[in-house]
């Protein structure tokens, strides 16, 4: 699914990567506020839904080659995070929806979970 | 046997916001050396979890990357408080991370087991009051 479609489903605002939305395809997602879990379970290429906005969220996503971060519950990351994301062209979106609603809408819209693999 | 590519990184134990800077460098060196992406990813997870522990629990220290023709070695060395019970520390779910770390989304006691899972070779040495040394090895060519 194109990121532009995901943005539409989540009625999301684009904070970084407006110009990339039509060129990035995502087919799976992982939703969590626990980065310890993200590091253990998320597969490469997924999009991350989270309600935490500290800079380590970006670093975690970058280490794992995640495609995109979507902040839920309208949580706004700081400029320091956005700056790092701009440098590596990782799209950053924010949606006012809850984590449950955002994940549910993306799932219904065709995004799949990845089987949890312990690497 | 040819000599390895070696780089070391000083990791500041006081700056939570800079956790991940050393790992980011390690990741880009491995990319530059043309290491396959699945192995880079495993090395990046090892480095990042180790760097986090270095800052959060070890009070900072030094990380080192060695790239040999047959393997990647990553180490994290600190002179912090040490680990009283390694068996316990290796147990998933065991954590002494402070509240402010949990608020950031970490401190679930998953890091060490995750490092081990992503490593082909793993060693954790620690002495209370002296410090901790973690070594991980990832094979480049499976034999
Ligand atoms: N370098 C270190 N120095 C002292 N204690 C350590 C060190 N590394 C790990 N520990 C101890 O081992 C415990 C388990 O570490 P582990 O990385 O598995 O979990 P965590 O860091 O607490 O949480 P998470 O990694 O999920 O964010 C830590 O809570 C800490 O008590
Ligand atoms: Mg840890």
XYZ file of N, CA and C and ligand atoms in Angstrom:
818
model
N 0.838 -1.195 0.000
C 0.000 0.000 0.000
C 0.876 1.249 0.000
N 0.520 2.197 -0.833
C 1.316 3.443 -0.878
C 1.118 4.247 0.406
N 2.157 4.950 0.808
C 2.048 5.783 2.003
C 0.984 6.860 1.863
N 0.769 7.312 0.635
C -0.250 8.339 0.416
C -1.642 7.808 0.779
N -1.844 6.526 0.521
C -3.112 5.877 0.865
C -3.239 5.745 2.394
N -2.135 5.398 3.023
C -2.107 5.251 4.480
C -2.402 6.596 5.150
N -1.824 7.616 4.590
C -2.076 8.959 5.102
C -3.556 9.303 5.029
N -4.171 8.906 3.926
C -5.592 9.184 3.721
C -6.447 8.416 4.741
N -6.130 7.129 4.911
C -6.887 6.290 5.843
C -6.808 6.846 7.273
N -5.642 7.327 7.638
C -5.447 7.797 9.016
C -5.705 9.293 9.176
N -6.116 9.925 8.083
C -6.295 11.381 8.066
C -5.096 12.047 8.748
N -3.930 11.619 8.305
C -2.713 12.032 8.994
C -2.090 13.285 8.399
N -1.365 13.972 9.256
C -0.596 15.129 8.822
C 0.833 14.632 8.552
N 1.442 15.141 7.491
C 2.794 14.709 7.151
C 3.812 15.708 7.689
N 4.692 15.239 8.563
C 5.678 16.144 9.161
C 7.011 16.106 8.411
N 7.332 14.927 7.858
C 8.542 14.782 7.040
C 8.218 13.868 5.867
N 8.699 14.224 4.688
C 8.614 13.313 3.552
C 7.386 13.446 2.682
N 6.757 14.606 2.667
C 5.572 14.849 1.830
C 5.787 14.324 0.401
N 6.955 14.603 -0.143
C 7.247 14.238 -1.535
C 7.508 12.751 -1.752
N 7.604 11.979 -0.667
C 7.957 10.560 -0.801
C 6.747 9.644 -0.745
N 5.587 10.222 -0.396
C 4.429 9.391 -0.072
C 3.963 8.495 -1.206
N 4.166 8.947 -2.456
C 3.716 8.125 -3.574
C 4.750 7.099 -4.012
N 5.965 7.255 -3.500
C 7.009 6.333 -3.960
C 7.336 5.254 -2.935
N 6.752 5.344 -1.725
C 7.050 4.323 -0.719
C 5.864 3.383 -0.530
N 6.156 2.100 -0.676
C 5.151 1.050 -0.500
C 5.389 0.361 0.835
N 4.325 0.199 1.608
C 4.439 -0.509 2.874
C 3.396 -1.623 2.853
N 3.749 -2.818 3.313
C 2.737 -3.881 3.303
C 2.436 -4.448 4.684
N 3.172 -3.975 5.701
C 2.914 -4.506 7.040
C 3.193 -3.438 8.088
N 2.586 -3.623 9.241
C 2.772 -2.642 10.307
C 3.031 -3.302 11.649
N 3.564 -2.515 12.574
C 3.783 -2.976 13.947
C 3.396 -1.822 14.861
N 2.557 -2.105 15.855
C 2.074 -1.043 16.736
C 2.500 -1.313 18.168
N 3.227 -0.381 18.772
C 3.656 -0.577 20.151
C 4.217 0.706 20.747
N 4.061 0.839 22.059
C 4.736 1.916 22.769
C 5.968 1.389 23.494
N 6.195 0.087 23.360
C 7.332 -0.509 24.056
C 8.465 -0.765 23.056
N 9.468 0.088 23.085
C 10.560 -0.038 22.112
C 11.366 -1.317 22.328
N 11.426 -1.793 23.582
C 12.095 -3.074 23.852
C 11.474 -4.178 22.995
N 10.158 -4.146 22.850
C 9.446 -5.124 22.021
C 9.683 -4.876 20.542
N 9.637 -3.619 20.148
C 9.872 -3.288 18.742
C 11.228 -3.845 18.312
N 12.234 -3.648 19.172
C 13.578 -4.125 18.850
C 13.650 -5.640 18.762
N 12.801 -6.308 19.519
C 12.842 -7.769 19.512
C 11.963 -8.375 18.417
N 10.918 -7.676 18.022
C 9.921 -8.323 17.165
C 9.635 -7.692 15.800
N 9.877 -6.391 15.621
C 9.459 -5.768 14.366
C 10.347 -6.197 13.198
N 9.736 -6.484 12.057
C 10.530 -6.888 10.892
C 10.895 -5.666 10.056
N 11.947 -5.792 9.239
C 12.363 -4.666 8.417
C 11.265 -4.257 7.451
N 11.223 -2.964 7.141
C 10.289 -2.514 6.117
C 8.882 -2.237 6.606
N 8.576 -2.544 7.866
C 7.220 -2.268 8.344
C 7.092 -0.790 8.723
N 5.864 -0.351 8.892
C 5.687 0.984 9.463
C 5.408 0.826 10.944
N 5.846 1.811 11.696
C 5.694 1.761 13.150
C 4.618 2.740 13.586
N 3.635 2.217 14.323
C 2.630 3.073 14.957
C 2.995 3.178 16.421
N 3.139 4.396 16.923
C 3.475 4.540 18.335
C 2.966 5.867 18.888
N 2.804 5.903 20.191
C 2.355 7.135 20.829
C 3.464 7.815 21.618
N 4.677 7.243 21.561
C 5.816 7.887 22.217
C 6.585 8.699 21.184
N 7.157 9.809 21.612
C 7.784 10.703 20.620
C 9.231 11.055 20.914
N 9.848 10.407 21.913
C 11.236 10.800 22.204
C 12.172 10.373 21.075
N 13.366 10.932 21.099
C 14.292 10.751 19.980
C 14.698 9.294 19.773
N 14.620 8.501 20.860
C 14.994 7.091 20.741
C 14.008 6.292 19.885
N 12.816 6.832 19.706
C 11.861 6.166 18.823
C 12.410 6.194 17.399
N 12.932 7.364 17.001
C 13.521 7.461 15.674
C 14.721 6.527 15.537
N 15.598 6.531 16.560
C 16.803 5.695 16.466
C 16.443 4.215 16.370
N 15.433 3.813 17.124
C 14.993 2.427 17.071
C 14.533 2.085 15.654
N 13.716 2.966 15.072
C 13.202 2.730 13.716
C 14.344 2.681 12.708
N 15.319 3.549 12.909
C 16.429 3.607 11.974
C 17.298 2.351 12.063
N 17.544 1.887 13.287
C 18.351 0.679 13.472
C 17.719 -0.517 12.779
N 16.383 -0.553 12.787
C 15.670 -1.717 12.273
C 15.262 -1.570 10.808
N 15.681 -0.498 10.171
C 15.263 -0.228 8.791
C 13.742 -0.194 8.643
N 13.063 0.388 9.603
C 11.620 0.553 9.458
C 11.383 1.688 8.461
N 10.253 1.608 7.738
C 10.029 2.550 6.637
C 9.596 3.929 7.092
N 8.724 3.936 8.087
C 7.986 5.151 8.415
C 7.570 5.099 9.874
N 7.503 6.269 10.507
C 6.902 6.307 11.848
C 5.617 7.111 11.763
N 4.551 6.548 12.324
C 3.300 7.302 12.430
C 2.965 7.464 13.905
N 2.963 8.700 14.364
C 2.627 8.971 15.751
C 1.114 9.059 15.874
N 0.571 8.332 16.859
C -0.885 8.322 17.062
C -1.260 9.237 18.225
N -2.557 9.314 18.501
C -3.087 10.167 19.571
C -2.631 11.622 19.422
N -2.322 12.020 18.181
C -1.938 13.403 17.926
C -0.644 13.838 18.574
N 0.194 12.863 18.940
C 1.459 13.187 19.626
C 2.455 13.793 18.654
N 2.973 14.947 19.008
C 3.921 15.655 18.144
C 5.355 15.438 18.607
N 6.207 14.917 17.706
C 7.625 14.777 18.069
C 8.307 16.136 18.060
N 9.469 16.200 18.695
C 10.229 17.447 18.734
C 10.997 17.690 17.444
N 11.473 18.899 17.293
C 12.208 19.289 16.087
C 13.483 18.452 15.917
N 14.109 18.040 17.042
C 15.341 17.244 16.943
C 15.085 15.918 16.226
N 13.953 15.280 16.538
C 13.604 14.030 15.873
C 13.331 14.279 14.389
N 12.576 15.328 14.101
C 12.226 15.630 12.715
C 13.473 15.913 11.876
N 14.436 16.590 12.505
C 15.679 16.909 11.806
C 16.419 15.634 11.399
N 16.521 14.680 12.345
C 17.196 13.412 12.041
C 16.449 12.651 10.945
N 15.124 12.692 10.996
C 14.325 11.985 9.998
C 14.511 12.605 8.608
N 14.594 13.932 8.571
C 14.832 14.615 7.288
C 16.161 14.183 6.682
N 17.178 14.069 7.552
C 18.510 13.703 7.063
C 18.519 12.357 6.352
N 17.727 11.414 6.821
C 17.724 10.092 6.178
C 16.450 9.858 5.354
N 15.672 10.910 5.192
C 14.431 10.849 4.414
C 13.489 9.745 4.876
N 13.281 9.686 6.189
C 12.282 8.754 6.704
C 10.989 9.538 6.925
N 9.900 9.144 6.234
C 8.653 9.880 6.405
C 8.120 9.796 7.839
N 7.617 10.913 8.338
C 7.038 10.977 9.675
C 5.637 11.574 9.555
N 4.647 10.813 10.064
C 3.270 11.279 10.007
C 2.685 11.336 11.409
N 1.647 12.132 11.576
C 0.953 12.139 12.862
C -0.549 12.081 12.613
N -1.218 11.195 13.376
C -2.661 11.038 13.246
C -3.317 11.268 14.602
N -4.484 11.854 14.589
C -5.184 12.103 15.856
C -5.826 10.831 16.410
N -5.878 9.765 15.596
C -6.549 8.535 16.036
C -5.794 7.851 17.167
N -6.529 7.026 17.913
C -5.887 6.206 18.951
C -5.092 5.105 18.265
N -4.221 4.474 19.003
C -3.438 3.368 18.449
C -4.364 2.262 17.956
N -5.403 1.971 18.746
C -6.355 0.914 18.389
C -7.053 1.230 17.072
N -7.557 2.448 16.973
C -8.286 2.818 15.755
C -7.356 2.858 14.543
N -6.185 3.426 14.707
C -5.247 3.528 13.584
C -4.868 2.136 13.085
N -4.522 1.241 14.031
C -4.135 -0.121 13.642
C -5.314 -0.829 12.985
N -6.500 -0.668 13.562
C -7.698 -1.318 13.026
C -8.006 -0.851 11.616
N -7.930 0.434 11.390
C -8.229 0.962 10.044
C -7.201 0.498 9.015
N -5.945 0.449 9.405
C -4.914 0.000 8.461
C -5.073 -1.494 8.161
N -5.415 -2.241 9.176
C -5.621 -3.690 8.995
C -6.787 -3.930 8.043
N -7.895 -3.255 8.304
C -9.072 -3.381 7.435
C -8.752 -2.879 6.029
N -7.907 -1.866 5.949
C -7.547 -1.293 4.657
C -6.606 -2.165 3.838
N -6.071 -3.216 4.451
C -5.262 -4.142 3.674
C -3.826 -4.327 4.143
N -3.422 -3.585 5.136
C -2.069 -3.768 5.668
C -2.070 -5.017 6.539
N -0.981 -5.806 6.455
C -1.003 -7.038 7.238
C -0.049 -6.954 8.420
N -0.310 -7.802 9.409
C 0.689 -7.933 10.465
C 1.782 -8.845 9.917
N 2.930 -8.843 10.522
C 3.957 -9.826 10.184
C 3.949 -10.847 11.294
N 4.147 -12.095 10.915
C 4.257 -13.105 11.953
C 5.379 -12.683 12.879
N 5.143 -12.763 14.156
C 6.186 -12.385 15.104
C 7.279 -13.428 15.046
N 8.467 -12.956 14.622
C 9.580 -13.888 14.566
C 10.635 -13.388 15.513
N 11.191 -14.286 16.265
C 12.289 -13.871 17.124
C 13.573 -14.009 16.318
N 13.618 -13.211 15.272
C 14.754 -13.186 14.361
C 15.286 -14.571 14.031
N 46.045 -14.855 7.379
C 44.811 -14.180 7.812
C 45.007 -12.661 7.759
N 44.121 -11.963 7.103
C 44.272 -10.516 6.999
C 43.808 -9.848 8.287
N 44.185 -8.593 8.454
C 43.824 -7.907 9.696
C 42.416 -7.317 9.581
N 41.767 -7.126 10.732
C 40.376 -6.662 10.697
C 40.292 -5.150 10.498
N 39.117 -4.712 10.111
C 38.785 -3.297 10.110
C 38.295 -2.980 11.519
N 38.936 -2.026 12.196
C 38.578 -1.752 13.594
C 38.201 -0.286 13.799
N 37.133 -0.066 14.531
C 36.798 1.303 14.937
C 36.302 1.271 16.363
N 36.644 2.305 17.148
C 36.059 2.338 18.490
C 35.363 3.671 18.731
N 34.429 3.632 19.654
C 33.547 4.768 19.886
C 33.416 5.001 21.383
N 33.680 6.222 21.831
C 33.461 6.562 23.234
C 31.974 6.854 23.409
N 31.359 6.253 24.426
C 29.929 6.465 24.654
C 29.716 7.197 25.982
N 29.181 8.375 25.889
C 28.925 9.242 27.040
C 27.788 8.669 27.896
N 28.043 8.553 29.185
C 27.040 7.949 30.049
C 26.016 8.916 30.615
N 26.134 10.181 30.256
C 25.240 11.157 30.871
C 24.145 11.651 29.927
N 24.339 11.437 28.622
C 23.417 12.012 27.646
C 22.457 10.974 27.074
N 21.257 10.905 27.632
C 20.290 9.944 27.122
C 19.951 10.199 25.655
N 19.916 11.477 25.259
C 19.512 11.770 23.876
C 20.529 11.298 22.844
N 21.768 11.061 23.289
C 22.744 10.630 22.285
C 22.866 9.113 22.182
N 22.054 8.372 22.942
C 22.071 6.911 22.809
C 21.711 6.561 21.366
N 22.558 5.785 20.742
C 22.291 5.385 19.365
C 23.247 6.027 18.376
N 24.002 7.019 18.830
C 24.934 7.660 17.891
C 26.051 6.703 17.471
N 26.609 5.980 18.446
C 27.669 5.022 18.114
C 27.118 3.914 17.211
N 25.924 3.432 17.547
C 25.326 2.348 16.746
C 25.020 2.802 15.327
N 24.603 4.056 15.201
C 24.334 4.602 13.870
C 25.613 4.614 13.035
N 26.738 4.970 13.694
C 28.030 4.958 12.982
C 28.424 3.535 12.594
N 28.236 2.616 13.546
C 28.567 1.214 13.271
C 27.767 0.719 12.065
N 26.487 1.070 12.066
C 25.630 0.635 10.970
C 26.122 1.193 9.632
N 26.517 2.455 9.623
C 26.921 3.013 8.330
C 28.283 2.484 7.869
N 29.160 2.157 8.822
C 30.432 1.521 8.437
C 30.164 0.166 7.778
N 29.262 -0.611 8.373
C 28.971 -1.939 7.824
C 28.354 -1.833 6.428
N 27.536 -0.818 6.244
C 26.924 -0.571 4.936
C 28.013 -0.244 3.920
N 28.918 0.640 4.351
C 30.013 1.063 3.486
C 30.892 -0.124 3.084
N 31.047 -1.085 4.010
C 31.877 -2.260 3.730
C 31.144 -3.312 2.895
N 29.861 -3.032 2.595
C 29.124 -3.937 1.723
C 28.638 -5.212 2.388
N 28.463 -5.180 3.694
C 27.940 -6.350 4.432
C 26.464 -6.557 4.042
N 26.022 -7.830 3.888
C 24.612 -8.083 3.527
C 23.632 -7.463 4.535
N 22.503 -6.989 4.039
C 21.616 -6.171 4.871
C 21.001 -6.912 6.064
N 20.753 -8.223 5.927
C 20.193 -8.935 7.078
C 21.214 -9.018 8.216
N 22.485 -9.114 7.857
C 23.524 -9.164 8.889
C 23.752 -7.779 9.491
N 23.633 -6.741 8.667
C 23.759 -5.368 9.182
C 22.676 -5.123 10.206
N 21.491 -5.587 9.897
C 20.376 -5.376 10.793
C 20.594 -6.074 12.135
N 21.083 -7.309 12.085
C 21.374 -8.012 13.344
C 22.460 -7.286 14.121
N 23.482 -6.835 13.421
C 24.572 -6.111 14.088
C 24.063 -4.795 14.668
N 23.158 -4.143 13.962
C 22.622 -2.857 14.425
C 21.807 -3.051 15.705
N 21.030 -4.122 15.758
C 20.243 -4.404 16.963
C 21.176 -4.702 18.134
N 22.187 -5.528 17.886
C 23.167 -5.842 18.935
C 23.828 -4.561 19.436
N 24.296 -3.741 18.500
C 25.015 -2.521 18.878
C 24.110 -1.569 19.660
N 22.905 -1.404 19.191
C 21.993 -0.440 19.822
C 21.578 -0.880 21.229
N 21.237 -2.151 21.379
C 20.882 -2.673 22.712
C 22.088 -2.569 23.650
N 23.281 -2.871 23.125
C 24.486 -2.814 23.957
C 24.804 -1.368 24.340
N 24.626 -0.466 23.392
C 24.895 0.948 23.663
C 23.920 1.489 24.707
N 22.677 1.048 24.581
C 21.671 1.487 25.542
C 22.034 1.024 26.950
N 22.438 -0.239 27.070
C 22.832 -0.751 28.384
C 24.062 -0.029 28.923
N 24.979 0.287 28.011
C 26.193 0.995 28.405
C 25.832 2.330 29.068
N 24.898 3.034 28.484
C 24.518 4.350 29.014
C 23.601 4.223 30.235
N 22.580 3.372 30.112
C 21.557 3.313 31.153
C 22.055 2.622 32.415
N 22.814 1.537 32.232
C 23.231 0.751 33.402
C 24.717 0.878 33.714
N 25.540 1.128 32.703
C 26.992 1.064 32.892
C 27.662 2.412 33.126
N 26.888 3.494 32.985
C 27.470 4.823 33.173
C 28.377 5.270 32.037
N 28.211 4.648 30.876
C 29.025 5.018 29.717
C 30.252 4.138 29.597
N 30.936 4.238 28.480
C 32.107 3.396 28.275
C 32.560 3.431 26.840
N 33.010 2.296 26.365
C 33.532 2.265 25.008
C 32.971 1.101 24.211
N 32.670 1.374 22.956
C 32.234 0.307 22.055
C 33.287 0.115 20.987
N 33.400 -1.114 20.527
C 34.354 -1.384 19.464
C 33.734 -2.279 18.409
N 34.050 -1.956 17.182
C 33.608 -2.778 16.048
C 34.839 -3.352 15.363
N 34.818 -4.655 15.139
C 35.873 -5.293 14.340
C 35.194 -6.026 13.209
N 35.661 -5.788 12.003
C 35.110 -6.543 10.878
C 36.217 -7.409 10.279
N 36.061 -8.708 10.418
C 36.988 -9.696 9.872
C 36.369 -10.279 8.597
N 37.194 -10.949 7.784
C 36.599 -11.563 6.580
C 35.491 -12.553 6.931
N 35.631 -13.195 8.109
C 34.636 -14.226 8.438
C 33.579 -13.797 9.458
N 33.788 -12.670 10.144
C 32.795 -12.277 11.151
C 32.857 -10.797 11.533
N 31.786 -10.360 12.167
C 31.717 -9.020 12.757
C 31.775 -9.209 14.265
N 32.620 -8.421 14.939
C 32.651 -8.478 16.402
C 32.279 -7.107 16.949
N 31.375 -7.110 17.917
C 30.978 -5.862 18.563
C 31.183 -6.036 20.060
N 31.844 -5.056 20.677
C 31.984 -5.152 22.127
C 31.585 -3.849 22.788
N 31.139 -3.962 24.035
C 30.784 -2.786 24.839
C 31.398 -2.982 26.218
N 32.233 -2.036 26.616
C 32.973 -2.171 27.872
C 32.710 -0.964 28.761
N 32.349 -1.223 30.010
C 32.181 -0.108 30.945
C 32.859 -0.413 32.267
N 33.052 0.615 33.066
C 33.626 0.432 34.399
C 32.579 0.831 35.443
N 31.329 0.497 35.143
C 30.201 0.831 36.004
C 30.018 -0.145 37.151
N 28.789 -0.235 37.662
C 28.513 -1.002 38.882
C 28.615 -2.521 38.725
N 28.587 -3.017 37.497
C 28.653 -4.465 37.300
C 27.309 -5.145 37.502
N 27.244 -6.418 37.176
C 26.001 -7.191 37.275
C 26.176 -8.276 38.331
N 25.409 -8.224 39.421
C 25.581 -9.195 40.505
C 25.204 -10.621 40.096
N 24.170 -10.771 39.260
C 23.721 -12.111 38.898
C 23.457 -12.155 37.391
N 24.400 -12.680 36.659
C 24.310 -12.671 35.186
C 23.132 -13.510 34.692
N 22.911 -14.633 35.367
C 21.797 -15.502 34.978
C 20.474 -14.758 35.038
N 20.296 -13.998 36.097
C 19.084 -13.203 36.272
C 18.998 -12.109 35.194
N 20.119 -11.423 34.969
C 20.144 -10.337 33.986
C 19.795 -10.841 32.590
N 20.162 -12.086 32.305
C 19.879 -12.667 30.989
C 18.437 -13.146 30.860
N 17.688 -13.152 31.952
C 16.314 -13.625 31.925
C 15.396 -12.561 31.335
N 14.598 -12.950 30.344
C 13.687 -11.996 29.739
C 12.726 -11.456 30.794
N 12.592 -10.150 30.858
C 11.688 -9.543 31.819
C 12.386 -8.978 33.043
N 13.626 -9.393 33.287
C 14.338 -8.834 34.446
C 14.967 -7.494 34.076
N 14.649 -6.458 34.841
C 15.206 -5.137 34.565
C 15.316 -4.301 35.818
N 16.395 -3.562 35.921
C 16.537 -2.601 37.014
C 16.484 -1.168 36.457
N 16.004 -1.032 35.220
C 15.976 0.293 34.582
C 15.092 1.257 35.370
N 15.555 2.495 35.533
C 14.765 3.482 36.279
C 13.513 3.934 35.520
N 12.604 4.524 36.277
C 11.322 4.963 35.739
C 11.459 5.828 34.473
N 12.422 6.730 34.476
C 12.503 7.635 33.318
C 12.889 6.904 32.025
N 13.549 5.779 32.176
C 13.873 4.958 31.006
C 12.620 4.221 30.526
N 11.823 3.747 31.491
C 10.581 3.053 31.115
C 9.635 3.990 30.393
N 9.619 5.243 30.860
C 8.752 6.223 30.196
C 9.155 6.449 28.741
N 10.439 6.187 28.445
C 10.895 6.348 27.060
C 10.586 5.123 26.200
N 10.050 4.083 26.813
C 9.674 2.895 26.041
C 10.678 1.757 26.131
N 11.619 1.879 27.068
C 12.614 0.817 27.234
C 12.530 0.247 28.647
N 13.476 -0.620 28.999
C 13.504 -1.148 30.352
C 12.531 -2.282 30.585
N 12.329 -3.118 29.561
C 11.448 -4.272 29.714
C 12.242 -5.540 29.971
N 13.551 -5.400 30.090
C 14.371 -6.586 30.337
C 14.455 -7.498 29.128
N 14.497 -6.905 27.954
C 14.527 -7.688 26.713
C 15.869 -7.559 25.998
N 16.671 -6.588 26.382
C 17.867 -6.242 25.618
C 18.902 -7.359 25.532
N 19.327 -7.871 26.687
C 20.370 -8.903 26.669
C 19.920 -10.165 25.929
N 18.697 -10.674 26.213
C 18.254 -11.829 25.436
C 18.178 -11.539 23.928
N 17.810 -10.311 23.585
C 17.728 -9.937 22.173
C 19.122 -9.897 21.532
N 20.101 -9.427 22.294
C 21.482 -9.410 21.786
C 21.947 -10.844 21.532
N 21.661 -11.695 22.500
C 22.095 -13.093 22.377
C 21.455 -13.768 21.157
N 20.158 -13.504 20.982
C 19.421 -14.100 19.866
C 19.988 -13.667 18.515
N 20.473 -12.447 18.448
C 20.987 -11.922 17.176
C 22.470 -12.221 16.960
N 23.087 -12.902 17.935
C 24.522 -13.182 17.846
C 24.769 -14.649 17.546
N 25.890 -14.934 16.862
C 26.325 -16.324 16.713
C 27.239 -16.699 17.870
N 27.923 -15.696 18.412
C 28.750 -15.910 19.596
C 28.433 -14.806 20.589
N 28.361 -15.127 21.866
C 27.958 -14.136 22.853
C 28.691 -14.374 24.158
N 29.177 -13.291 24.757
C 29.882 -13.419 26.033
C 29.578 -12.193 26.881
N 29.224 -12.429 28.139
C 28.946 -11.321 29.062
C 29.751 -11.567 30.331
N 30.701 -10.654 30.596
C 31.554 -10.792 31.763
C 31.328 -9.596 32.656
N 31.213 -9.822 33.953
C 30.963 -8.688 34.826
C 31.484 -8.943 36.226
N 31.943 -7.875 36.851
C 32.367 -7.972 38.239
C 31.779 -6.778 38.977
N 31.098 -7.065 40.084
C 30.449 -5.988 40.836
C 31.494 -4.978 41.315
N 31.201 -3.716 41.055
C 32.107 -2.651 41.469
C 33.215 -2.373 40.453
N 33.375 -3.258 39.477
C 34.475 -3.103 38.508
C 33.966 -2.760 37.107
N 32.878 -3.426 36.697
C 32.366 -3.121 35.367
C 31.913 -4.344 34.596
N 31.520 -4.083 33.355
C 30.904 -5.115 32.530
C 31.487 -5.081 31.122
N 31.697 -6.262 30.569
C 32.149 -6.376 29.179
C 31.218 -7.315 28.430
N 30.689 -6.807 27.329
C 29.817 -7.631 26.496
C 30.482 -7.814 25.139
N 30.510 -9.052 24.678
C 31.070 -9.314 23.349
C 30.099 -10.126 22.523
N 29.913 -9.686 21.291
C 29.021 -10.390 20.383
C 29.744 -10.642 19.071
N 29.457 -11.780 18.483
C 30.069 -12.109 17.203
C 28.984 -12.540 16.230
N 29.050 -12.014 15.028
C 28.089 -12.399 13.990
C 28.877 -12.931 12.798
N 28.596 -14.168 12.413
C 29.354 -14.791 11.322
C 28.928 -14.239 9.972
N 29.928 -13.987 9.124
C 29.618 -13.491 7.776
C 29.448 -14.643 6.805
N 30.194 -15.691 7.046
C 30.047 -16.867 6.191
C 29.681 -18.030 7.073
N 28.507 -18.557 6.834
C 28.085 -19.734 7.603
C 28.876 -20.922 7.110
N 29.433 -21.687 8.060
C 30.221 -22.853 7.639
C 29.381 -24.105 7.693
N 26.409 -2.714 31.395
C 25.655 -3.045 32.452
N 26.031 -2.678 33.704
C 25.275 -3.002 34.792
N 24.136 -3.689 34.713
C 23.699 -4.087 33.499
C 24.430 -3.780 32.300
N 23.759 -4.302 31.254
C 22.664 -4.891 31.766
N 22.617 -4.779 33.111
C 21.592 -5.328 34.039
O 20.892 -6.360 33.371
C 19.493 -6.048 33.333
C 18.869 -6.612 32.075
O 19.406 -5.951 30.913
P 18.522 -5.929 29.575
O 19.277 -5.167 28.554
O 18.152 -7.328 29.234
O 17.194 -5.172 30.027
P 16.975 -3.623 30.316
O 18.132 -2.844 29.783
O 16.692 -3.459 31.759
O 15.665 -3.313 29.469
P 15.562 -3.217 27.844
O 16.863 -3.734 27.306
O 14.397 -4.070 27.474
O 15.369 -1.788 27.534
C 19.444 -4.540 33.449
O 18.186 -4.071 33.913
C 20.567 -4.279 34.451
O 20.146 -4.580 35.765
Mg 18.804 -3.122 27.818
